[in-house]
Amino acid sequence: MACISFAFKALCFCLFFIVVASRSTVRPKVFNVQRHGAKPDGKTDNANAFTSIWSRACKRISGSSKIYVPKGTFYLGGVEFVGLCKNPIEFIIDGTLLAPANPSDIKQDTWINFRYINNLSISGSGTLDGQGKQSWPHNDCHTNPNCPKLAMTMGFAFVNNSNIKDITSLNSKMGHFNFFSVHHFNITGVTITAPGDSPNTDGIKMGSCSNIQISDTNIGTGDDCIAILSGTTNLNISNVNCGPGHGISVGSLGKNKDEKDAKDLIVRDVIFNGTSDGIRIKTWESSASKILVSNFVYENIQMIDVGKPINIDQKYCPHPPCEHERKGESHVQIQNLKLKNIYGTSKNKVAMNLQCSKIFPCKNVELIDINIKQNGVKDGSSTSVCENVDGFARGKMFPQHCLN
Ligand SMILES: *[C@@H]1O[C@H](CO)[C@@H](O)[C@H](O)[C@H]1NC(C)=O
Ligand SMILES: *[C@@H]1O[C@H](CO)[C@@H](O)[C@H](O)[C@H]1NC(C)=O
Ligand SMILES: *[C@@H]1O[C@H](CO)[C@@H](O)[C@H](O)[C@H]1NC(C)=O
Ligand SMILES: *[C@@H]1O[C@H](CO)[C@@H](O)[C@H](O)[C@H]1NC(C)=O
Ligand SMILES: *[C@@H]1O[C@H](CO)[C@@H](O)[C@H](O)[C@H]1NC(C)=O
């Protein structure tokens, strides 16, 4: 009996060690930034502390790492987190990362920049505070082509299999989140906030990206809520609230050489509230590249007092004099565009603007159940504009469509 009991105890003891030993290899190593030299006093620049923690986490070969930013205000100058890393990295931000208020104190084009990384996951209840207020008055980019570059809040370039969850981005100097050449990335539960009149504060901007999901996200800002640029494919956007802002914009496209097609976009269950535009595709009237915009679906979209709810603009030219020059027609071909169950109110009389290229007319535009009334007029009567569009309509149509 004693023998059995001893054997049992020994077995338990062994099992205990096996469990502990295997857990220690599975569990990520935690780098609490505050225990590794970062100071939450809102004044000390923690850039060096953060980059050295990153480089230790990134180099670890024995397992994944968790970088933890606890509650508190961590002032942070411009930082670059560069891979490739040996293992996945979790970045948990529960505190506030505070950017320098003076824009010239960030000497790179993105305040917090991630490059060449796989399997990165950023989450937490914390805030990226871009402190943009002081730099907005210096933004004269609408009139000055050589305007000083202000930093974007957070950037991802050449990043794969990664995600951002739950964090808040507040008052960026320029755009909040920028994605370039990012593949397989999820953005969910994120909050993006800047005043409606803050210049160029795009919410999420992406070019040359693929297999991206943006869901359950609230964006209110002074420029595009989401801007989709050249070469972006397989992007799904769902349960997003946009407003204030300039809507979900594809483009502007076609201006530069070597642009790539934009295709396979699904926008579903989105509310535009008080935005200047809602569904928007803009291509330059004179273009250097001949590309395709295809397979776009917009479904279940609510418009609340939106300036231009549906706006395809292939004569995009925001800054004169090109408006008068009329150098040519856009070479961007738009095709296979489906708009289904789009409803609500428009600020202007024209609720649906489909102005396509004369030399590359829009092909296969499908309109199903559109119901957008002009806000503040008795019968809500709104209108649509069509130029060079080929397609068909079914279901409820208000305004009356103008497809031929
Ligand atoms: C990233 O995760 C994928 C699959 O989840 C795995 O195949 C790959 O090895 C991981 N890469 C790194 C750098 O850990
Ligand atoms: C990410 O994926 C792309 C396309 O699959 C690949 O070309 C690129 O090398 C990957 N980047 C990294 C950092 O692994
Ligand atoms: C993105 O979310 C989907 C589920 O919606 C999941 O299958 C996929 O693994 C996620 N990808 C990343 C990189 O987190
Ligand atoms: C987007 O949704 C479509 C249709 O539901 C699906 O086939 C595709 O895989 C999704 N893409 C991503 C990146 O989630
Ligand atoms: C739209 O925005 C207004 C003004 O900010 C707000 O009061 C209202 O609750 C919003 N509506 C919805 C449905 O989000």
mmCIF file of N, CA, C and O in Angstrom, residues 27 47 57 91 98 100 102 105 152 155 171 192-193 206 234 263 280 288 311 314 316 319 328 359 382:
data_model
loop_
_atom_site.group_PDB
_atom_site.id
_atom_site.type_symbol
_atom_site.label_atom_id
_atom_site.label_comp_id
_atom_site.label_asym_id
_atom_site.label_seq_id
_atom_site.Cartn_x
_atom_site.Cartn_y
_atom_site.Cartn_z
ATOM 1 N N ARG A 27 4.196 29.470 -22.853
ATOM 2 C CA ARG A 27 3.826 30.822 -22.440
ATOM 3 C C ARG A 27 4.807 31.849 -22.977
ATOM 4 O O ARG A 27 6.007 31.653 -22.909
ATOM 5 N N ALA A 47 11.458 56.361 -26.289
ATOM 6 C CA ALA A 47 11.745 55.733 -27.586
ATOM 7 C C ALA A 47 12.868 54.699 -27.472
ATOM 8 O O ALA A 47 12.735 53.573 -27.978
ATOM 9 N N ALA A 57 12.761 41.269 -27.686
ATOM 10 C CA ALA A 57 11.614 40.397 -27.941
ATOM 11 C C ALA A 57 11.737 39.756 -29.322
ATOM 12 O O ALA A 57 11.479 38.558 -29.502
ATOM 13 N N PHE A 91 1.706 42.696 -28.716
ATOM 14 C CA PHE A 91 1.983 44.035 -28.199
ATOM 15 C C PHE A 91 0.696 44.475 -27.523
ATOM 16 O O PHE A 91 -0.299 44.720 -28.197
ATOM 17 N N LEU A 98 1.963 58.708 -25.835
ATOM 18 C CA LEU A 98 1.781 60.132 -26.104
ATOM 19 C C LEU A 98 2.838 60.613 -27.087
ATOM 20 O O LEU A 98 4.038 60.517 -26.813
ATOM 21 N N PRO A 100 5.019 63.409 -29.346
ATOM 22 C CA PRO A 100 5.469 64.794 -29.154
ATOM 23 C C PRO A 100 4.434 65.744 -29.763
ATOM 24 O O PRO A 100 3.914 65.471 -30.847
ATOM 25 N N ASN A 102 5.068 68.848 -30.674
ATOM 26 C CA ASN A 102 5.737 69.568 -31.750
ATOM 27 C C ASN A 102 6.045 68.611 -32.902
ATOM 28 O O ASN A 102 6.815 67.673 -32.739
ATOM 29 N N ASP A 105 9.498 67.240 -33.828
ATOM 30 C CA ASP A 105 10.176 66.307 -32.927
ATOM 31 C C ASP A 105 10.050 64.852 -33.375
ATOM 32 O O ASP A 105 10.623 63.957 -32.756
ATOM 33 N N MET A 152 2.350 60.238 -39.748
ATOM 34 C CA MET A 152 1.171 59.399 -39.519
ATOM 35 C C MET A 152 1.323 58.791 -38.125
ATOM 36 O O MET A 152 2.435 58.667 -37.623
ATOM 37 N N GLY A 155 2.171 52.921 -38.598
ATOM 38 C CA GLY A 155 2.322 52.390 -39.945
ATOM 39 C C GLY A 155 2.746 50.927 -39.938
ATOM 40 O O GLY A 155 3.431 50.468 -39.015
ATOM 41 N N ASN A 171 -6.522 61.860 -32.442
ATOM 42 C CA ASN A 171 -5.869 63.089 -32.916
ATOM 43 C C ASN A 171 -4.505 62.887 -33.574
ATOM 44 O O ASN A 171 -3.492 63.438 -33.116
ATOM 45 N N ILE A 192 -11.183 55.221 -33.825
ATOM 46 C CA ILE A 192 -10.319 56.233 -34.433
ATOM 47 C C ILE A 192 -11.038 57.568 -34.346
ATOM 48 O O ILE A 192 -12.165 57.703 -34.826
ATOM 49 N N THR A 193 -10.389 58.549 -33.727
ATOM 50 C CA THR A 193 -11.075 59.811 -33.456
ATOM 51 C C THR A 193 -10.199 61.035 -33.714
ATOM 52 O O THR A 193 -9.082 61.121 -33.199
ATOM 53 N N MET A 206 -4.791 52.299 -47.057
ATOM 54 C CA MET A 206 -3.996 51.143 -47.467
ATOM 55 C C MET A 206 -3.744 51.038 -48.956
ATOM 56 O O MET A 206 -4.628 51.275 -49.769
ATOM 57 N N ASN A 234 -8.923 41.962 -52.191
ATOM 58 C CA ASN A 234 -9.553 41.154 -51.140
ATOM 59 C C ASN A 234 -9.584 41.870 -49.786
ATOM 60 O O ASN A 234 -8.947 41.455 -48.821
ATOM 61 N N LYS A 263 -9.141 45.401 -56.556
ATOM 62 C CA LYS A 263 -10.265 44.486 -56.800
ATOM 63 C C LYS A 263 -10.689 43.692 -55.570
ATOM 64 O O LYS A 263 -9.960 43.598 -54.596
ATOM 65 N N ARG A 280 -17.462 56.081 -52.211
ATOM 66 C CA ARG A 280 -16.784 57.002 -53.122
ATOM 67 C C ARG A 280 -15.672 56.301 -53.892
ATOM 68 O O ARG A 280 -14.862 55.579 -53.301
ATOM 69 N N ALA A 288 -2.047 58.504 -65.761
ATOM 70 C CA ALA A 288 -0.792 57.947 -66.249
ATOM 71 C C ALA A 288 -0.840 56.426 -66.278
ATOM 72 O O ALA A 288 -0.018 55.799 -66.911
ATOM 73 N N ASN A 311 -20.946 58.254 -54.851
ATOM 74 C CA ASN A 311 -20.207 59.199 -55.682
ATOM 75 C C ASN A 311 -19.058 58.532 -56.433
ATOM 76 O O ASN A 311 -18.001 58.287 -55.876
ATOM 77 N N GLN A 314 -14.959 60.114 -61.891
ATOM 78 C CA GLN A 314 -13.782 59.814 -62.722
ATOM 79 C C GLN A 314 -13.195 61.076 -63.335
ATOM 80 O O GLN A 314 -12.374 61.014 -64.246
ATOM 81 N N TYR A 316 -11.807 63.338 -61.165
ATOM 82 C CA TYR A 316 -11.278 63.870 -59.914
ATOM 83 C C TYR A 316 -10.129 64.827 -60.197
ATOM 84 O O TYR A 316 -9.186 64.495 -60.922
ATOM 85 N N HIS A 319 -7.450 70.157 -57.202
ATOM 86 C CA HIS A 319 -6.792 71.459 -57.213
ATOM 87 C C HIS A 319 -6.723 72.021 -58.622
ATOM 88 O O HIS A 319 -6.074 71.464 -59.477
ATOM 89 N N GLY A 328 -7.752 65.160 -70.398
ATOM 90 C CA GLY A 328 -8.187 63.908 -70.998
ATOM 91 C C GLY A 328 -9.184 63.204 -70.125
ATOM 92 O O GLY A 328 -9.764 63.793 -69.217
ATOM 93 N N ILE A 359 -13.845 57.249 -72.251
ATOM 94 C CA ILE A 359 -13.146 56.232 -73.049
ATOM 95 C C ILE A 359 -13.160 54.850 -72.398
ATOM 96 O O ILE A 359 -13.004 53.855 -73.082
ATOM 97 N N SER A 382 -34.826 63.277 -54.455
ATOM 98 C CA SER A 382 -33.411 63.374 -54.756
ATOM 99 C C SER A 382 -33.222 62.952 -56.208
ATOM 100 O O SER A 382 -34.160 62.494 -56.852
#
